[in-house]
Structures are given as structure tokens and as C-alpha cells.
């Protein structure tokens, strides 16, 4: 049987809708970051480290930042027995690096910034093995695209050069999203060339389309960007956070952030949280198989936040998942196993283990010609 789409691949498909969280938050699920040092005349550069600080975005018109997020994900699945085929272990490793340009176009009197976010470059490497048998190696580099028909390359290739405009308030709330429809059309169009049959392509297209719905996109973004503490905080102070993605991926992250240190205008924020993904209804249907995920884990990280801009400069985060995936509808499969009258159960569950590390760096960017 073909390997099923793992959670890491599902989350990878949503990165177009969630990646922009890293720029304007004390990044919860992806971070630990530092930007350029603030100007020496900035109040936050001379503030006594024992004082309290109100962490907010303080962007200025004309500023440009290049953010790069590198994700290394390792997933292990134990696929269930199919007829006379014994259970098999499948190991998947995905490394992807995405660079995005954040251009601050204007800032109003209330501190709300109009920001244009553009996809600059993407590098992806995918490898794995089924038992002792290596799986096809996939790599894609937007700077040297070559020819690749892999699903990941197809999706990311459609993103290069595309942009989304939005307004972000000083406390991280998002409004007036523009350009999402064009990206959605490009991505859905690219799905037509996916291998794996029309049904697999349609399933991925449906999932991607749901995540890029305007309302869902805004909800996802706000849950991730509106994460600054409500009040001023000092060293040792903690505040709770909770992230809940929409029903297409019922992922809930709950935890605590703590201001650990303030030094040279940088706020060091520690994050500890728990992750739950409990879907009592299928997240995907592929080849007549419904996939239901029950996963849990932890998320830890350290974020370095530039107090002068409120921007994440460097961040490191680790996520660990474990749980089960349940397939239902196996007894309806039309396969050689069925033709040979080998009985298949209606459903089967198998374990999944995942470890993901995410690193983010952000630095000022000067476009060519300026």
C-alpha cells in the first residue's frame, strides 16, 4: 500500500496560511527570535532590566524585514497489517526553509501597520524509508527550480513571488486581508498536476481550499499573532496563551510564556505548552479511506523579541507529537487483497511519533536599487 499522508505533510500544506505568524508575535508555536539591535537612542535600549515593559508592535513606514523559517520534521509511523502484509515502519524526514519579505507600507496614528508579505524563496528536502527500503528522495530549491513533479514542489513553486497584504494592529490583531484569493487560485490550479490520482488530488485541494478561506485564514492568523501580554510585564512574569486553529485542523496549543531576561533592548521569552489534535471526524479522505487523528504533545521554545520594533528577531521552538491515526473504510477497498478474498477490517489504528524543530531569523532588508 502507498504511505498515507503524515501529520507533518498535512501541516506543511498549511504553511502558506500560517507562516506569517512569525513576524509579529512573541511567536507561540514556531519561535525564539532576535531582530537587529534597536537604535541606541530608543527608550527600550536604555531601560533598566528591572522595569516593566509593554510588549507591542512599533513598526515604521518604509521598513523591510526578511524572515527565514527553517523547519526540520522527523515522523515515524507504524503502518497496520494489511491482509498477509505485516506491519511496516515508515520514517519520514522533511526539511524546508522559507524566506519571506515583510514590507511595512504605512502606519496610522493608532499604530496599525499596513504590511505586504511576499514569498521570496523556498527550499525543501524530503526523504524516508519504508522498512529498510528507501523512499524516493525529493528536493526543491526555488533559486534553482529545475524540474520536479512532487506535490510539495508543485505547491511551493506556485507560491514564489506571490504576496498578501494585511493590516496588523500593535497588539497583533489582523484585518483587511488582500491577495489571498489569487494565491488560492494558483495553489488549487497547481493541484491538478499532483500524482496519486484524481481523488488524492481532490482531497488535498479541498483541504488547502478550506485553509485559504478568507474567514479561516483571518481566524488562524489572529489566534497566532494576537499573543502579546495584555499588560506590562517584568522579568519573571508569566502570561497564558492559547491557540486554536479552525475545524479543518482542530489543533489546540495551551501554555505559558515567561519573560526570562531583558538585555540590550531584547526581551527573552520562554514558552512551554501542550498540544492536542483530537479530530472525531475525518480530516482527510484518500482512496475511500477516512483518516482520523488523535495526537498530543509538547511545545517549548525561546523567543528574542526586539523591544524597539516588537518584531521577532531569532526564535527556536521544538514540538513533539505522539498518538494514533485511525483509518476507516478499509473493508471497502478495491485492491488485489480484496480480489483474493483476504478479509480486511473496517478500521485500523496505528501509532505516529513526530519531532519538529523550528528556527526563525529576521533581519532588516534593503531592496535592490534603494
Short mmCIF file of C-alpha atoms in Angstrom, two decimals:
data_model
loop_
_atom_site.label_atom_id
_atom_site.label_comp_id
_atom_site.label_asym_id
_atom_site.label_seq_id
_atom_site.Cartn_x
_atom_site.Cartn_y
_atom_site.Cartn_z
CA UNK A 1 0.00 0.00 0.00
CA UNK A 2 1.06 3.57 -0.55
CA UNK A 3 2.17 5.51 2.55
CA UNK A 4 -0.53 7.74 3.95
CA UNK A 5 -0.09 11.46 4.28
CA UNK A 6 1.50 12.04 7.72
CA UNK A 7 0.64 14.91 10.04
CA UNK A 8 3.85 16.70 9.14
CA UNK A 9 2.81 16.75 5.49
CA UNK A 10 -0.66 17.99 6.43
CA UNK A 11 0.81 20.81 8.46
CA UNK A 12 3.25 21.52 5.64
CA UNK A 13 0.35 22.12 3.29
CA UNK A 14 -0.96 24.82 5.63
CA UNK A 15 2.26 26.77 5.91
CA UNK A 16 1.08 29.23 3.25
CA UNK A 17 -1.72 30.24 5.58
CA UNK A 18 0.20 30.21 8.85
CA UNK A 19 3.77 31.19 8.11
CA UNK A 20 3.23 34.91 8.56
CA UNK A 21 2.64 34.46 12.28
CA UNK A 22 6.39 34.63 12.94
CA UNK A 23 6.74 38.29 12.09
CA UNK A 24 4.58 39.97 14.66
CA UNK A 25 4.32 37.89 17.76
CA UNK A 26 6.09 36.54 20.73
CA UNK A 27 5.80 33.57 18.49
CA UNK A 28 3.98 30.73 20.21
CA UNK A 29 4.31 27.63 18.12
CA UNK A 30 7.25 28.46 15.95
CA UNK A 31 9.73 30.64 17.69
CA UNK A 32 12.59 32.04 19.56
CA UNK A 33 13.94 35.02 17.66
CA UNK A 34 16.02 38.22 17.59
CA UNK A 35 15.99 41.12 15.20
CA UNK A 36 18.57 43.83 14.68
CA UNK A 37 19.60 45.72 17.79
CA UNK A 38 17.47 48.83 18.43
CA UNK A 39 18.84 52.31 17.99
CA UNK A 40 20.85 53.44 20.98
CA UNK A 41 18.52 56.40 21.45
CA UNK A 42 15.49 54.12 21.78
CA UNK A 43 13.97 54.13 25.30
CA UNK A 44 13.98 50.33 25.33
CA UNK A 45 17.73 50.33 24.74
CA UNK A 46 18.36 52.18 27.99
CA UNK A 47 15.51 50.82 30.13
CA UNK A 48 16.60 49.26 33.41
CA UNK A 49 16.11 45.49 33.18
CA UNK A 50 14.13 45.55 36.44
CA UNK A 51 11.46 47.81 34.93
CA UNK A 52 8.31 46.51 33.34
CA UNK A 53 7.74 46.72 29.60
CA UNK A 54 4.64 46.72 27.41
CA UNK A 55 5.43 44.40 24.50
CA UNK A 56 3.80 45.71 21.33
CA UNK A 57 4.50 46.18 17.64
CA UNK A 58 6.17 49.51 16.84
CA UNK A 59 6.70 49.33 13.09
CA UNK A 60 7.54 52.30 10.88
CA UNK A 61 6.55 53.04 7.31
CA UNK A 62 9.24 52.04 4.83
CA UNK A 63 10.77 49.32 6.99
CA UNK A 64 11.52 45.99 5.28
CA UNK A 65 12.34 42.74 7.04
CA UNK A 66 13.46 39.41 5.61
CA UNK A 67 12.28 36.49 7.71
CA UNK A 68 13.52 32.94 7.20
CA UNK A 69 11.89 29.97 8.87
CA UNK A 70 13.65 26.60 8.76
CA UNK A 71 11.71 23.52 9.84
CA UNK A 72 13.15 20.04 10.41
CA UNK A 73 10.49 17.39 10.94
CA UNK A 74 11.01 13.69 11.63
CA UNK A 75 7.96 11.43 11.64
CA UNK A 76 7.73 7.72 12.38
CA UNK A 77 4.61 5.69 11.60
CA UNK A 78 3.92 2.01 12.17
CA UNK A 79 1.50 1.11 9.38
CA UNK A 80 -1.04 -1.59 10.24
CA UNK A 81 -1.11 -5.08 8.83
CA UNK A 82 -2.94 -5.32 5.51
CA UNK A 83 -4.05 -8.89 4.83
CA UNK A 84 -0.92 -11.02 4.83
CA UNK A 85 1.38 -7.97 4.68
CA UNK A 86 2.90 -7.48 8.16
CA UNK A 87 3.02 -4.08 9.88
CA UNK A 88 5.70 -1.82 8.48
CA UNK A 89 7.64 1.05 9.95
CA UNK A 90 7.81 4.22 7.88
CA UNK A 91 10.29 7.02 8.66
CA UNK A 92 9.92 10.42 7.01
CA UNK A 93 12.23 13.43 7.24
CA UNK A 94 11.27 16.84 5.86
CA UNK A 95 13.49 19.93 5.91
CA UNK A 96 12.12 23.14 4.50
CA UNK A 97 13.31 26.73 4.58
CA UNK A 98 11.06 29.61 3.56
CA UNK A 99 12.16 33.24 3.20
CA UNK A 100 9.51 35.94 3.25
CA UNK A 101 9.78 39.69 2.82
CA UNK A 102 7.72 41.90 5.12
CA UNK A 103 7.32 45.41 3.73
CA UNK A 104 5.73 47.98 6.05
CA UNK A 105 3.84 50.29 3.71
CA UNK A 106 2.33 52.70 6.21
CA UNK A 107 1.43 53.04 9.88
CA UNK A 108 -1.56 55.02 11.12
CA UNK A 109 -1.85 57.15 14.25
CA UNK A 110 -3.06 54.16 16.27
CA UNK A 111 0.00 52.10 15.40
CA UNK A 112 -1.79 49.80 12.95
CA UNK A 113 0.60 48.83 10.15
CA UNK A 114 -0.25 48.01 6.55
CA UNK A 115 2.13 45.18 5.68
CA UNK A 116 2.78 43.36 2.41
CA UNK A 117 4.14 39.83 2.83
CA UNK A 118 5.84 38.22 -0.17
CA UNK A 119 7.25 34.72 -0.66
CA UNK A 120 10.90 35.15 -1.71
CA UNK A 121 12.45 31.68 -1.74
CA UNK A 122 11.70 28.12 -0.68
CA UNK A 123 13.96 25.10 -0.24
CA UNK A 124 12.53 21.65 0.54
CA UNK A 125 14.14 18.25 1.12
CA UNK A 126 12.09 15.11 1.69
CA UNK A 127 13.43 11.63 2.38
CA UNK A 128 12.27 8.47 4.05
CA UNK A 129 12.15 4.72 4.07
CA UNK A 130 9.51 2.02 4.31
CA UNK A 131 11.00 -0.69 6.47
CA UNK A 132 14.53 -0.97 5.07
CA UNK A 133 13.53 0.21 1.62
CA UNK A 134 14.44 3.85 0.83
CA UNK A 135 11.61 6.01 -0.48
CA UNK A 136 12.07 8.40 -3.42
CA UNK A 137 14.20 11.41 -2.44
CA UNK A 138 12.56 14.75 -3.19
CA UNK A 139 14.26 18.12 -3.25
CA UNK A 140 13.19 21.54 -4.45
CA UNK A 141 15.00 24.87 -4.48
CA UNK A 142 13.15 27.88 -5.86
CA UNK A 143 16.50 29.53 -6.63
CA UNK A 144 17.38 26.53 -8.82
CA UNK A 145 13.97 25.04 -9.65
CA UNK A 146 14.87 22.51 -12.35
CA UNK A 147 12.08 20.00 -12.93
CA UNK A 148 10.15 18.41 -10.10
CA UNK A 149 6.63 17.00 -10.09
CA UNK A 150 6.47 16.24 -6.36
CA UNK A 151 3.39 17.56 -4.51
CA UNK A 152 5.47 19.73 -2.19
CA UNK A 153 7.46 21.26 -5.06
CA UNK A 154 4.28 21.86 -7.03
CA UNK A 155 2.64 23.69 -4.14
CA UNK A 156 5.64 25.80 -3.19
CA UNK A 157 6.51 26.66 -6.77
CA UNK A 158 3.09 28.27 -7.07
CA UNK A 159 3.84 30.48 -4.04
CA UNK A 160 7.07 32.10 -5.22
CA UNK A 161 6.58 35.79 -5.93
CA UNK A 162 3.06 35.83 -4.52
CA UNK A 163 2.06 38.24 -1.77
CA UNK A 164 -0.66 39.01 0.75
CA UNK A 165 -1.42 42.45 2.16
CA UNK A 166 -2.96 42.96 5.57
CA UNK A 167 -3.25 45.38 8.45
CA UNK A 168 -1.77 44.42 11.80
CA UNK A 169 -2.57 46.35 14.97
CA UNK A 170 0.01 46.99 17.65
CA UNK A 171 -1.38 44.10 19.71
CA UNK A 172 -1.26 41.69 16.78
CA UNK A 173 -4.84 41.69 15.51
CA UNK A 174 -5.26 41.34 11.75
CA UNK A 175 -7.74 42.94 9.38
CA UNK A 176 -8.28 43.85 5.73
CA UNK A 177 -6.54 40.87 4.13
CA UNK A 178 -5.97 41.31 0.39
CA UNK A 179 -4.50 38.97 -2.23
CA UNK A 180 -5.50 35.68 -0.66
CA UNK A 181 -7.92 34.82 -3.46
CA UNK A 182 -5.18 34.96 -6.09
CA UNK A 183 -2.90 32.68 -4.07
CA UNK A 184 -5.76 30.25 -3.51
CA UNK A 185 -6.45 30.08 -7.25
CA UNK A 186 -2.79 29.43 -8.04
CA UNK A 187 -2.45 26.71 -5.43
CA UNK A 188 -5.65 24.94 -6.38
CA UNK A 189 -4.68 25.10 -10.03
CA UNK A 190 -1.30 23.54 -9.22
CA UNK A 191 -3.08 20.62 -7.53
CA UNK A 192 -4.29 19.39 -10.90
CA UNK A 193 -0.79 18.12 -11.66
CA UNK A 194 -0.41 16.16 -8.42
CA UNK A 195 0.31 12.47 -8.75
CA UNK A 196 -1.67 9.90 -6.81
CA UNK A 197 -4.89 10.06 -8.79
CA UNK A 198 -7.77 12.49 -9.06
CA UNK A 199 -9.21 11.53 -5.69
CA UNK A 200 -5.98 12.19 -3.79
CA UNK A 201 -5.55 15.48 -5.65
CA UNK A 202 -9.14 16.47 -4.87
CA UNK A 203 -8.68 15.65 -1.18
CA UNK A 204 -5.58 17.82 -0.87
CA UNK A 205 -7.25 20.58 -2.91
CA UNK A 206 -10.28 20.56 -0.62
CA UNK A 207 -8.10 20.77 2.47
CA UNK A 208 -5.96 23.57 1.04
CA UNK A 209 -9.02 25.47 -0.14
CA UNK A 210 -10.57 25.31 3.32
CA UNK A 211 -7.44 26.72 4.96
CA UNK A 212 -7.25 29.57 2.47
CA UNK A 213 -10.83 30.64 3.00
CA UNK A 214 -10.79 34.34 4.00
CA UNK A 215 -12.56 33.81 7.31
CA UNK A 216 -10.50 30.77 8.25
CA UNK A 217 -7.24 32.45 7.26
CA UNK A 218 -8.01 35.52 9.37
CA UNK A 219 -9.04 33.40 12.35
CA UNK A 220 -5.88 31.32 12.10
CA UNK A 221 -3.67 34.37 11.84
CA UNK A 222 -5.28 36.24 14.71
CA UNK A 223 -5.04 33.27 17.02
CA UNK A 224 -1.31 33.26 16.34
CA UNK A 225 -0.44 36.95 16.17
CA UNK A 226 -2.56 38.36 18.97
CA UNK A 227 -0.27 36.83 21.58
CA UNK A 228 1.36 39.77 23.36
CA UNK A 229 0.63 40.00 27.10
CA UNK A 230 -2.30 42.27 27.91
CA UNK A 231 -0.32 44.33 30.42
CA UNK A 232 3.23 45.40 31.15
CA UNK A 233 5.48 42.57 32.32
CA UNK A 234 8.74 42.36 34.21
CA UNK A 235 11.41 39.69 34.43
CA UNK A 236 9.87 36.54 35.89
CA UNK A 237 6.31 37.49 34.95
CA UNK A 238 4.26 34.91 33.06
CA UNK A 239 1.08 35.04 31.00
CA UNK A 240 -1.08 32.30 29.49
CA UNK A 241 -1.70 31.73 25.81
CA UNK A 242 -3.97 29.52 23.79
CA UNK A 243 -4.01 28.89 20.05
CA UNK A 244 -6.92 27.16 18.40
CA UNK A 245 -6.92 26.57 14.68
CA UNK A 246 -10.24 26.23 12.84
CA UNK A 247 -12.08 22.96 12.47
CA UNK A 248 -10.20 21.88 9.35
CA UNK A 249 -7.25 21.19 11.65
CA UNK A 250 -8.55 21.11 15.24
CA UNK A 251 -5.17 21.82 16.78
CA UNK A 252 -5.12 23.41 20.25
CA UNK A 253 -1.98 24.73 21.94
CA UNK A 254 -2.19 25.89 25.56
CA UNK A 255 0.71 27.10 27.63
CA UNK A 256 2.62 29.77 29.50
CA UNK A 257 5.08 32.40 28.32
CA UNK A 258 7.58 33.89 30.74
CA UNK A 259 9.79 36.94 30.36
CA UNK A 260 13.14 35.46 31.36
CA UNK A 261 15.54 38.33 30.62
CA UNK A 262 15.90 41.81 29.12
CA UNK A 263 19.26 42.76 27.69
CA UNK A 264 20.38 45.38 25.17
CA UNK A 265 16.82 46.08 24.07
CA UNK A 266 15.95 42.42 23.57
CA UNK A 267 13.24 40.60 25.54
CA UNK A 268 13.91 36.88 26.03
CA UNK A 269 10.64 34.99 26.28
CA UNK A 270 10.41 31.32 27.25
CA UNK A 271 7.45 29.26 26.12
CA UNK A 272 6.10 25.97 27.43
CA UNK A 273 2.87 24.43 26.22
CA UNK A 274 0.84 21.33 25.49
CA UNK A 275 -0.57 20.38 22.09
CA UNK A 276 -3.71 18.43 21.34
CA UNK A 277 -5.14 17.38 17.99
CA UNK A 278 -8.31 15.41 18.54
CA UNK A 279 -10.45 15.03 15.46
CA UNK A 280 -13.50 12.85 15.96
CA UNK A 281 -14.34 13.27 12.31
CA UNK A 282 -12.04 12.60 9.34
CA UNK A 283 -9.56 15.30 8.40
CA UNK A 284 -8.98 13.74 5.01
CA UNK A 285 -10.43 11.07 2.76
CA UNK A 286 -7.96 9.39 0.39
CA UNK A 287 -8.76 6.36 -1.76
CA UNK A 288 -12.04 5.92 0.16
CA UNK A 289 -10.13 5.79 3.46
CA UNK A 290 -11.15 8.25 6.18
CA UNK A 291 -8.23 9.42 8.33
CA UNK A 292 -8.90 10.41 11.95
CA UNK A 293 -6.06 11.87 14.05
CA UNK A 294 -5.69 11.69 17.84
CA UNK A 295 -2.39 13.28 18.78
CA UNK A 296 -0.86 15.09 21.73
CA UNK A 297 2.48 16.53 22.66
CA UNK A 298 4.53 19.41 23.98
CA UNK A 299 5.91 22.64 22.63
CA UNK A 300 8.87 24.50 24.07
CA UNK A 301 10.87 27.42 22.81
CA UNK A 302 12.73 30.66 23.35
CA UNK A 303 11.96 33.91 21.54
CA UNK A 304 14.13 37.01 21.37
CA UNK A 305 11.85 40.00 20.78
CA UNK A 306 13.19 43.39 19.74
CA UNK A 307 11.53 45.77 22.20
CA UNK A 308 12.00 48.74 19.85
CA UNK A 309 10.01 47.19 17.00
CA UNK A 310 8.11 44.35 18.66
CA UNK A 311 9.50 42.12 15.93
CA UNK A 312 10.82 38.60 16.46
CA UNK A 313 14.49 38.50 15.52
CA UNK A 314 15.50 34.95 16.43
CA UNK A 315 13.48 32.05 17.71
CA UNK A 316 13.85 28.36 18.36
CA UNK A 317 10.97 26.02 19.03
CA UNK A 318 10.56 22.27 19.44
CA UNK A 319 7.35 20.30 19.04
CA UNK A 320 6.93 16.64 19.94
CA UNK A 321 3.82 14.72 18.91
CA UNK A 322 2.66 11.19 19.51
CA UNK A 323 -0.64 9.40 19.15
CA UNK A 324 -2.63 7.38 16.67
CA UNK A 325 -4.17 7.68 13.24
CA UNK A 326 -7.27 5.63 12.55
CA UNK A 327 -8.25 4.55 9.06
CA UNK A 328 -11.87 3.62 8.44
CA UNK A 329 -13.43 2.12 5.35
CA UNK A 330 -10.68 -0.43 4.74
CA UNK A 331 -13.24 -3.16 4.04
CA UNK A 332 -14.49 -1.20 1.02
CA UNK A 333 -11.10 -1.01 -0.70
CA UNK A 334 -10.88 -2.38 -4.22
CA UNK A 335 -7.40 -3.86 -4.20
CA UNK A 336 -5.71 -7.15 -5.14
CA UNK A 337 -6.17 -8.10 -1.49
CA UNK A 338 -9.92 -7.82 -1.86
CA UNK A 339 -9.91 -9.72 -5.13
CA UNK A 340 -8.05 -12.57 -3.46
CA UNK A 341 -10.75 -12.59 -0.76
CA UNK A 342 -8.37 -11.61 2.03
CA UNK A 343 -10.52 -10.17 4.80
CA UNK A 344 -9.77 -6.59 5.79
CA UNK A 345 -11.12 -4.93 8.93
CA UNK A 346 -13.38 -1.91 8.67
CA UNK A 347 -10.88 0.21 10.59
CA UNK A 348 -7.34 0.06 11.91
CA UNK A 349 -5.23 2.35 14.07
CA UNK A 350 -1.50 2.83 14.05
CA UNK A 351 0.92 4.93 16.09
CA UNK A 352 2.67 8.07 14.94
CA UNK A 353 5.64 9.86 16.52
CA UNK A 354 6.91 13.25 15.44
CA UNK A 355 9.67 15.65 16.44
CA UNK A 356 9.89 19.07 14.81
CA UNK A 357 12.37 21.87 15.38
CA UNK A 358 11.77 25.35 14.00
CA UNK A 359 14.28 28.16 13.76
CA UNK A 360 13.42 31.71 12.74
CA UNK A 361 15.69 34.62 11.93
CA UNK A 362 14.61 38.11 10.96
CA UNK A 363 16.79 40.98 9.82
CA UNK A 364 16.34 44.38 8.16
CA UNK A 365 16.26 44.13 4.38
CA UNK A 366 17.18 46.74 1.80
CA UNK A 367 15.64 46.05 -1.62
CA UNK A 368 17.96 46.35 -4.60
CA UNK A 369 18.15 49.82 -6.07
CA UNK A 370 17.47 51.65 -2.83
#
